[in-house]
PDB file of C-alpha atoms in Angstrom:
ATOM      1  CA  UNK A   1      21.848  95.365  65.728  1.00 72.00           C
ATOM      2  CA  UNK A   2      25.064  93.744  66.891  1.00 77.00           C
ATOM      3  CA  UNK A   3      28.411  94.156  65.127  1.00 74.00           C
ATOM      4  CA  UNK A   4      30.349  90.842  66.643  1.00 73.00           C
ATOM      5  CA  UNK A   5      34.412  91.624  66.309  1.00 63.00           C
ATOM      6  CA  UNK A   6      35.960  88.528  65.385  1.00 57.00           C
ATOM      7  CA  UNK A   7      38.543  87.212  62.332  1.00 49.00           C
ATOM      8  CA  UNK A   8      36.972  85.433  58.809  1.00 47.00           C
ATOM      9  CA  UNK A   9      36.682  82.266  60.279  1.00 49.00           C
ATOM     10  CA  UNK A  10      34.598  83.405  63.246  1.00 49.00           C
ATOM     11  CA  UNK A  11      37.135  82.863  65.858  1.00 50.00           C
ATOM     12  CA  UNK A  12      36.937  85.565  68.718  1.00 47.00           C
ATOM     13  CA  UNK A  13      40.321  88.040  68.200  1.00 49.00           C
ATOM     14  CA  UNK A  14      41.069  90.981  70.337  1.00 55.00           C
ATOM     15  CA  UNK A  15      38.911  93.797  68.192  1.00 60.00           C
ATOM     16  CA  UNK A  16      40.191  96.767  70.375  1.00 63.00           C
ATOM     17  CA  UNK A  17      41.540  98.495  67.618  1.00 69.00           C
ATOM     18  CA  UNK A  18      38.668  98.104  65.080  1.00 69.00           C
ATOM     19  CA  UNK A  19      36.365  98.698  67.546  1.00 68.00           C
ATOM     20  CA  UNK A  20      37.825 101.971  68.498  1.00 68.00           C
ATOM     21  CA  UNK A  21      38.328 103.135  64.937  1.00 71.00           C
ATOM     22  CA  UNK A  22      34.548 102.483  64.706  1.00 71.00           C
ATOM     23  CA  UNK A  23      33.269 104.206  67.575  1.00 64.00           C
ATOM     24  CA  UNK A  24      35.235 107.202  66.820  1.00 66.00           C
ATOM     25  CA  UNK A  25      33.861 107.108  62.823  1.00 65.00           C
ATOM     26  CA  UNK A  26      30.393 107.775  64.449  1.00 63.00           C
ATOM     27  CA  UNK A  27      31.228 110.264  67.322  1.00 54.00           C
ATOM     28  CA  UNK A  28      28.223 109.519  69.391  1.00 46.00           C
ATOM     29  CA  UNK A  29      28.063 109.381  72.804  1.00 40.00           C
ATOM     30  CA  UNK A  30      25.596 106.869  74.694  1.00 35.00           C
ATOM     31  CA  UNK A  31      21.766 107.642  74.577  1.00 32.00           C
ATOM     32  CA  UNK A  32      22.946 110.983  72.521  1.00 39.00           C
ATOM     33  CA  UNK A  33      20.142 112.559  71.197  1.00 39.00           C
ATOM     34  CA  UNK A  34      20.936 115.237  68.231  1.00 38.00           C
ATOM     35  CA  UNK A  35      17.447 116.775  68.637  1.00 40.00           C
ATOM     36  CA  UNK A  36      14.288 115.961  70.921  1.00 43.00           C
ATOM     37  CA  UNK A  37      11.367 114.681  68.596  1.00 44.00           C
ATOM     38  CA  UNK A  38       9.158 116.897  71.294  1.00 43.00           C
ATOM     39  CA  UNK A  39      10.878 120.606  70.171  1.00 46.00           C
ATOM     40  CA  UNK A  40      11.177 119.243  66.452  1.00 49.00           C
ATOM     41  CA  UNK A  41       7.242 118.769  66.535  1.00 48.00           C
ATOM     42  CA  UNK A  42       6.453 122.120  68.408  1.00 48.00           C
ATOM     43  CA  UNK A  43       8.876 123.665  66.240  1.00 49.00           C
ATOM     44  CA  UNK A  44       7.038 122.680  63.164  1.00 51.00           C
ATOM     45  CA  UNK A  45       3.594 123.228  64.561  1.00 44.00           C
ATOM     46  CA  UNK A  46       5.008 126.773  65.078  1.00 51.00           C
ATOM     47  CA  UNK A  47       6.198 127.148  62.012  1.00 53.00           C
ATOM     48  CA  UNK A  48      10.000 128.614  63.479  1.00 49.00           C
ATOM     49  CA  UNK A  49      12.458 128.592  60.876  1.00 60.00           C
ATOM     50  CA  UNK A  50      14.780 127.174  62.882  1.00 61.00           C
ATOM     51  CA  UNK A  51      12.829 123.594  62.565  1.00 60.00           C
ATOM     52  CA  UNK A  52      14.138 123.531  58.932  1.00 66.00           C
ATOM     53  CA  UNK A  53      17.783 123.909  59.980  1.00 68.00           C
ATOM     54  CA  UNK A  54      17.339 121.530  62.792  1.00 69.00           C
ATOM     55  CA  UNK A  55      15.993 118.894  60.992  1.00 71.00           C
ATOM     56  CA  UNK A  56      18.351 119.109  57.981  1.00 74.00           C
ATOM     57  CA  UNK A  57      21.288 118.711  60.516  1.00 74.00           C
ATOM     58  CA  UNK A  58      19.589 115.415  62.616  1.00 76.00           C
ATOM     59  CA  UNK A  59      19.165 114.156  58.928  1.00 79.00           C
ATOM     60  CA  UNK A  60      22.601 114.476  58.094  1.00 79.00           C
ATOM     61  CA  UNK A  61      23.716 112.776  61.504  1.00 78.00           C
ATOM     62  CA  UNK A  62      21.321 109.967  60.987  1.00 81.00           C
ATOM     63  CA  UNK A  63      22.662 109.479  57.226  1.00 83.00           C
ATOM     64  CA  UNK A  64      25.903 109.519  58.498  1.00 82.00           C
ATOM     65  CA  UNK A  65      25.501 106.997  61.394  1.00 83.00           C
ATOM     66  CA  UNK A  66      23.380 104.481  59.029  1.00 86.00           C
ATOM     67  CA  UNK A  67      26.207 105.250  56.561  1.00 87.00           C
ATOM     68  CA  UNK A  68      28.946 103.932  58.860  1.00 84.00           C
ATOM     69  CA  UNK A  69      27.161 101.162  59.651  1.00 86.00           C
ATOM     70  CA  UNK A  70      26.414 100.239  56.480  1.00 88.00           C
ATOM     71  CA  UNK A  71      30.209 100.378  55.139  1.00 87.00           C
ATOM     72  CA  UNK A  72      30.998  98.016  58.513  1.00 85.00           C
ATOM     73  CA  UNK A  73      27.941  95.258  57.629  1.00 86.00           C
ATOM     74  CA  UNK A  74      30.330  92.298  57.617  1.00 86.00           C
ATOM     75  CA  UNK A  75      30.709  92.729  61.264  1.00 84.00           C
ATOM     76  CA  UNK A  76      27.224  92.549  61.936  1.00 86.00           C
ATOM     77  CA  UNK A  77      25.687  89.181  63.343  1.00 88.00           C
ATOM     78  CA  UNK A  78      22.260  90.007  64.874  1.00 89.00           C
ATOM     79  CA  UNK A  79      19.954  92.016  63.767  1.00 88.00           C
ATOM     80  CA  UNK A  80      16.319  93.091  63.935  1.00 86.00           C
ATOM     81  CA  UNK A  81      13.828  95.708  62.363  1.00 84.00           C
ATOM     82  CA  UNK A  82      10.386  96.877  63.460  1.00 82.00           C
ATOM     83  CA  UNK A  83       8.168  99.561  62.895  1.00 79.00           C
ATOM     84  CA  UNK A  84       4.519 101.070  63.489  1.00 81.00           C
ATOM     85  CA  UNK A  85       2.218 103.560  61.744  1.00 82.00           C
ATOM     86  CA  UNK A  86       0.449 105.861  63.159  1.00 82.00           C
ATOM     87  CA  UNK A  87      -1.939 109.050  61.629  1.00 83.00           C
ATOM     88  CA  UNK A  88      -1.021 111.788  63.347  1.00 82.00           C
ATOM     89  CA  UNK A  89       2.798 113.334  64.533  1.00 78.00           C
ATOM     90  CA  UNK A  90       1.060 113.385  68.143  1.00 80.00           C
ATOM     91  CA  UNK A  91       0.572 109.546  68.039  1.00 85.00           C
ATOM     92  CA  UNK A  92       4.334 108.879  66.637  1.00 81.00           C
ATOM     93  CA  UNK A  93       5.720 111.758  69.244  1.00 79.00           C
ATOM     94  CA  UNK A  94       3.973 109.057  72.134  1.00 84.00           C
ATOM     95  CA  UNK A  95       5.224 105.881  70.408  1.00 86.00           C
ATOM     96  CA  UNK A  96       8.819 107.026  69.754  1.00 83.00           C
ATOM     97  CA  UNK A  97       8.395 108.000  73.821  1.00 84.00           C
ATOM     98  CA  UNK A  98       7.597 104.476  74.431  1.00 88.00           C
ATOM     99  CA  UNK A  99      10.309 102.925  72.582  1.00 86.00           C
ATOM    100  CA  UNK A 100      13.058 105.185  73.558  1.00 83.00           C
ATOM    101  CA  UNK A 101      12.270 104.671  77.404  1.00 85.00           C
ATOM    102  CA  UNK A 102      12.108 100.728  76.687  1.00 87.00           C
ATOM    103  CA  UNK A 103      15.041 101.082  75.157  1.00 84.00           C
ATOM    104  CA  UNK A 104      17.378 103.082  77.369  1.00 81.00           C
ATOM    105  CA  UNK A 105      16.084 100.820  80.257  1.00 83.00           C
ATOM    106  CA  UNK A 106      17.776  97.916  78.092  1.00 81.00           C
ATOM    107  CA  UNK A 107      20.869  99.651  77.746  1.00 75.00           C
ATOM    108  CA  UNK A 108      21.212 100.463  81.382  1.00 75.00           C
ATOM    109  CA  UNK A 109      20.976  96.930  82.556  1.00 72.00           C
ATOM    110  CA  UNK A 110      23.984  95.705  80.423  1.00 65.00           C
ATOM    111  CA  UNK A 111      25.648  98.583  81.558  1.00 58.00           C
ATOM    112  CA  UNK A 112      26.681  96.681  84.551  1.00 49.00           C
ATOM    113  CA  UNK A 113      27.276  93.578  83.215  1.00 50.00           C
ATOM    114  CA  UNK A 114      29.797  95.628  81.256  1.00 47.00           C
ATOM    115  CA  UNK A 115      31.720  97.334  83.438  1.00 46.00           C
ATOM    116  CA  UNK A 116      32.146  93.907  85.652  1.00 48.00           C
ATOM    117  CA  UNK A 117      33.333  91.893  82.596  1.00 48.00           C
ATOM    118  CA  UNK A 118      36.379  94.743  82.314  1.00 45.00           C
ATOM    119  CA  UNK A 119      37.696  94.451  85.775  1.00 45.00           C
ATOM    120  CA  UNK A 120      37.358  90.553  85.209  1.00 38.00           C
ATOM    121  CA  UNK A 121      39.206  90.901  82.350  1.00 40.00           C
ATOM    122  CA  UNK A 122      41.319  93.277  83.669  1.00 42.00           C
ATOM    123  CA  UNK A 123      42.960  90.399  86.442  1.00 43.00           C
ATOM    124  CA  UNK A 124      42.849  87.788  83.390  1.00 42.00           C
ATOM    125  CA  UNK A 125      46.413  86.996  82.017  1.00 39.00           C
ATOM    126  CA  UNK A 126      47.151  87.856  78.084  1.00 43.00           C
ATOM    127  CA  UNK A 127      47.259  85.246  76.953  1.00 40.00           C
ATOM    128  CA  UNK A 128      43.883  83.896  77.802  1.00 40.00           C
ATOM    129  CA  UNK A 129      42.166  83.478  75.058  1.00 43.00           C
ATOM    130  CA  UNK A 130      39.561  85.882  73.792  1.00 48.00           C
ATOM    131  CA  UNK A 131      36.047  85.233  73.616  1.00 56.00           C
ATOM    132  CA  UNK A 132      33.318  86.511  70.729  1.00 68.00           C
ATOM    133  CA  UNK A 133      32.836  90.450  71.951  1.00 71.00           C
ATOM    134  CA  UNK A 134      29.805  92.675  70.304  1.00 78.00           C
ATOM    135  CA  UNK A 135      29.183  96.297  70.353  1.00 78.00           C
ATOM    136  CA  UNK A 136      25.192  97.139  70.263  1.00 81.00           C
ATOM    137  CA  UNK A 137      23.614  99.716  68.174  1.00 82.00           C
ATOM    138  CA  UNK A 138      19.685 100.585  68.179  1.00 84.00           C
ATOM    139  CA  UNK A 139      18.322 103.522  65.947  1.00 84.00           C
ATOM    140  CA  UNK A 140      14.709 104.993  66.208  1.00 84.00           C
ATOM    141  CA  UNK A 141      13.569 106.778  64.034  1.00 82.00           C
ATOM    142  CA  UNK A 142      10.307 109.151  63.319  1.00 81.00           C
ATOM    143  CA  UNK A 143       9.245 109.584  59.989  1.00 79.00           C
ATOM    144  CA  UNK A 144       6.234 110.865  57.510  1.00 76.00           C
ATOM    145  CA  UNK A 145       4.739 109.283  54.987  1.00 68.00           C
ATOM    146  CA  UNK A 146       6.528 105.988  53.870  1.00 62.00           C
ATOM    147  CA  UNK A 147      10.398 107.169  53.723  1.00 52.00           C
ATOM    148  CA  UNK A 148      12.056 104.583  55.590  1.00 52.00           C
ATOM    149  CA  UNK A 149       9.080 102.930  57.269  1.00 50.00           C
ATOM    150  CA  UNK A 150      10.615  99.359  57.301  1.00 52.00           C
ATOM    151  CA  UNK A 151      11.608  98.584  53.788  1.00 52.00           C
ATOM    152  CA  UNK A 152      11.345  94.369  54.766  1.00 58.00           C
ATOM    153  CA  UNK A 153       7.739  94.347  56.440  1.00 59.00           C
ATOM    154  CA  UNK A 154       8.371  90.421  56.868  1.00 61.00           C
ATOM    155  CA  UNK A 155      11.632  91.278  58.712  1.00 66.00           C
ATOM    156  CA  UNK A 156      15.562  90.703  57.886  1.00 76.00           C
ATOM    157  CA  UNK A 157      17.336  87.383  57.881  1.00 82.00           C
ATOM    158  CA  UNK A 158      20.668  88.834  55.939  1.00 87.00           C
ATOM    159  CA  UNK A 159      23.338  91.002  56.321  1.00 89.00           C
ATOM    160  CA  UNK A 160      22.351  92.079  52.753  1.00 89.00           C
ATOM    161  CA  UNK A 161      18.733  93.121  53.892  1.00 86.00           C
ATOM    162  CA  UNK A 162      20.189  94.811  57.127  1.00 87.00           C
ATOM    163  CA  UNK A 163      22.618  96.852  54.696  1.00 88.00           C
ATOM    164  CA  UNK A 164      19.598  97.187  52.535  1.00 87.00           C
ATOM    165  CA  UNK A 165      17.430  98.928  54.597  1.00 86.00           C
ATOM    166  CA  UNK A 166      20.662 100.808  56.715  1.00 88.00           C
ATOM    167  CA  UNK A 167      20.995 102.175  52.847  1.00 88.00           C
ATOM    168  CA  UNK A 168      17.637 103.413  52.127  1.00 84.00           C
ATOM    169  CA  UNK A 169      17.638 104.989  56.022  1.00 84.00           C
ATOM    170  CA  UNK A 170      21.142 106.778  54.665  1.00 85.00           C
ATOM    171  CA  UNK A 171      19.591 108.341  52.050  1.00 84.00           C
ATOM    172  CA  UNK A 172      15.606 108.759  52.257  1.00 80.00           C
ATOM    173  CA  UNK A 173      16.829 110.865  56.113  1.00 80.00           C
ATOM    174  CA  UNK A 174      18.063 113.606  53.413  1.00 80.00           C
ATOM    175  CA  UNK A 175      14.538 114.037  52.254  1.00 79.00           C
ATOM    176  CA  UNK A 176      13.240 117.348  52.781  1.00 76.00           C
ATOM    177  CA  UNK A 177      10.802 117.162  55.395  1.00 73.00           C
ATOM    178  CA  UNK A 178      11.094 113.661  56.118  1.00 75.00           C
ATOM    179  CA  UNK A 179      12.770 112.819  59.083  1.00 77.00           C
ATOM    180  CA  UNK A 180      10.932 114.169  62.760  1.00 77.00           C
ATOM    181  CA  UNK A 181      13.168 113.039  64.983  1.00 77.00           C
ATOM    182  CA  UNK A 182      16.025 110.664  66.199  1.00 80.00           C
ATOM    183  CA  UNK A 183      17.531 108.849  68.617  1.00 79.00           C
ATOM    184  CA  UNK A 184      20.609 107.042  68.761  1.00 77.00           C
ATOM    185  CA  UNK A 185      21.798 104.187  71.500  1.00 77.00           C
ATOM    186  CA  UNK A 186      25.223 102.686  71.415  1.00 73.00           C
ATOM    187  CA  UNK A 187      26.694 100.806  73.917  1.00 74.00           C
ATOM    188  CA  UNK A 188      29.613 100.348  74.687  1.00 68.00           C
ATOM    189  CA  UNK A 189      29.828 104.710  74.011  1.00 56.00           C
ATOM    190  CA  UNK A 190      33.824 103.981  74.400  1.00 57.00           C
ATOM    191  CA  UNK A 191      36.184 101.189  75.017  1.00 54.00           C
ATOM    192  CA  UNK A 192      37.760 101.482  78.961  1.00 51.00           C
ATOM    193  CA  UNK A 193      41.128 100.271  78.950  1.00 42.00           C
ATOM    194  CA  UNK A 194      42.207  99.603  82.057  1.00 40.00           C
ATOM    195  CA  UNK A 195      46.552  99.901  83.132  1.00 36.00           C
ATOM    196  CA  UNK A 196      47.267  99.095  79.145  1.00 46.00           C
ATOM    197  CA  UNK A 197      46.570  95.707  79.686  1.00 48.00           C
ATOM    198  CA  UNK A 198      44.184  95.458  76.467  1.00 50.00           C
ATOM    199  CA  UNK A 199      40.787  95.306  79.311  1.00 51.00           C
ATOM    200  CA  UNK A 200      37.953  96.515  77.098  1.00 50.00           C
ATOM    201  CA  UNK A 201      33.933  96.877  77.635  1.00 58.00           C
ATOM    202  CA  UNK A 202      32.307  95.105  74.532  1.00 64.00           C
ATOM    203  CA  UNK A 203      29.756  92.480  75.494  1.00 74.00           C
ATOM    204  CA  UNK A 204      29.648  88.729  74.985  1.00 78.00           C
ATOM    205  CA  UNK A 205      27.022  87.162  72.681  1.00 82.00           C
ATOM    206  CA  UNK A 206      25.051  85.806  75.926  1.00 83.00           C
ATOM    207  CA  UNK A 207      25.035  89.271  77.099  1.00 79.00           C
ATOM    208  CA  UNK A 208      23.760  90.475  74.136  1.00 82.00           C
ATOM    209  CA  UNK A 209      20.782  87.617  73.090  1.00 85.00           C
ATOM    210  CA  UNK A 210      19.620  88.029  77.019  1.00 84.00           C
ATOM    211  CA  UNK A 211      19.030  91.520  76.617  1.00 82.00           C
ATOM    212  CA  UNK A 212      18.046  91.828  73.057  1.00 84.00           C
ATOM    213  CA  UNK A 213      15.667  88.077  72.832  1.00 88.00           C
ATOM    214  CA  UNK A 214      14.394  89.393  69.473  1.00 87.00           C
ATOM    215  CA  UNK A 215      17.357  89.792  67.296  1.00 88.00           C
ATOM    216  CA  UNK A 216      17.855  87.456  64.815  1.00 88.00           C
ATOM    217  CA  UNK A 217      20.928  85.635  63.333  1.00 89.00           C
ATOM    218  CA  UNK A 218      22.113  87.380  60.304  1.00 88.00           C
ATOM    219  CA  UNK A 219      22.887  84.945  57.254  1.00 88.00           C
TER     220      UNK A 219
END
């Protein structure tokens, strides 16, 4: 999903501040993983007690991220859901692999892009005027049975669906035994100001349609 920071009538503002406040809601750092889907799976095939406490604790921090996102889903402007089923945890443990490398690896190449838009910015004068910025968030998620499998199967179109289905994630990760594992990707992880002169890392609409083609505009 991207959360675009901008005023009511859609007219790019500096969102600094409410982006901040945002980011440090969630406290996640970029490609932070609460728990590897790998050791939760061994864990349980093991039967250690400790898988229990372990996944309890990823399903509060995935409640709580889907929580905050949820409470901030007038800021959102793209957005996209997906999901596949498989039969057994081996098969999901090699899918949620597959996404989470394809993933990162799209993260990484607006990382760049990122950091050279900040020292542009950075040489700009104040009062140039700002343009549309967007913070990206992705969540994976590996679940049993059919808590929080994709509640839209023919997609989203609305920021109602996306808070929707960012709802029933909030509350069906709680579900005893549920959730396997998690994965969270946020970019930017913090905003770099650069000599107080209000230079920030968020990422321009382009930036974000060229690297995410699937997301769709949310109504």
């Amino acid at each position: 999903m991207a959360l675009d920071f901008a005023n009511e009538d859609g007219d790019a503002v500096d969102g600094t501040k409410e982006a901040n406040a945002l980011l440090e809601k969630l406290q996640i750092e970029e490609y932070k993983m609460y728990s590897t889907i790998s050791t939760l799976a061994q864990q349980q095939i093991q039967g250690m007690d400790v898988y229990a406490q372990r996944q309890a604790a990823l399903g509060d921090y995935v409640s709580n991220v889907a929580t905050t996102l949820f409470e901030n889903k007038s800021l959102m402007q793209f957005g996209t859901i997906d999901s596949v089923r498989t039969s057994f945890v081996e098969e999901a443990v090699t899918e949620f692999r597959r996404v989470s490398k394809e993933e990162r690896s799209v993260f990484d190449k607006t990382k760049k892009k990122s950091v050279d838009d900040t020292e542009i910015a950075a040489q700009q004068p104040k009062q140039t005027p700002a343009r549309r910025r967007y913070i990206l968030a992705t969540i994976l998620l590996a679940i049993k049975g059919d808590h929080t499998s994709g509640p839209f199967k023919y997609g989203v179109d609305s920021k109602r669906d996306f808070g929707r289905a960012l709802s029933r994630i909030a509350t069906d990760a709680q579900v005893e035994g549920c959730l396997i594992g998690s994965e969270m990707l946020w970019k930017p992880h913090e905003l770099k100001f650069d000599r107080g002169d209000g230079a920030y890392s968020l990422l321009s609409e382009s930036d974000v349609l060229k690297a995410f083609p699937d997301l769709t505009f949310l109504s």
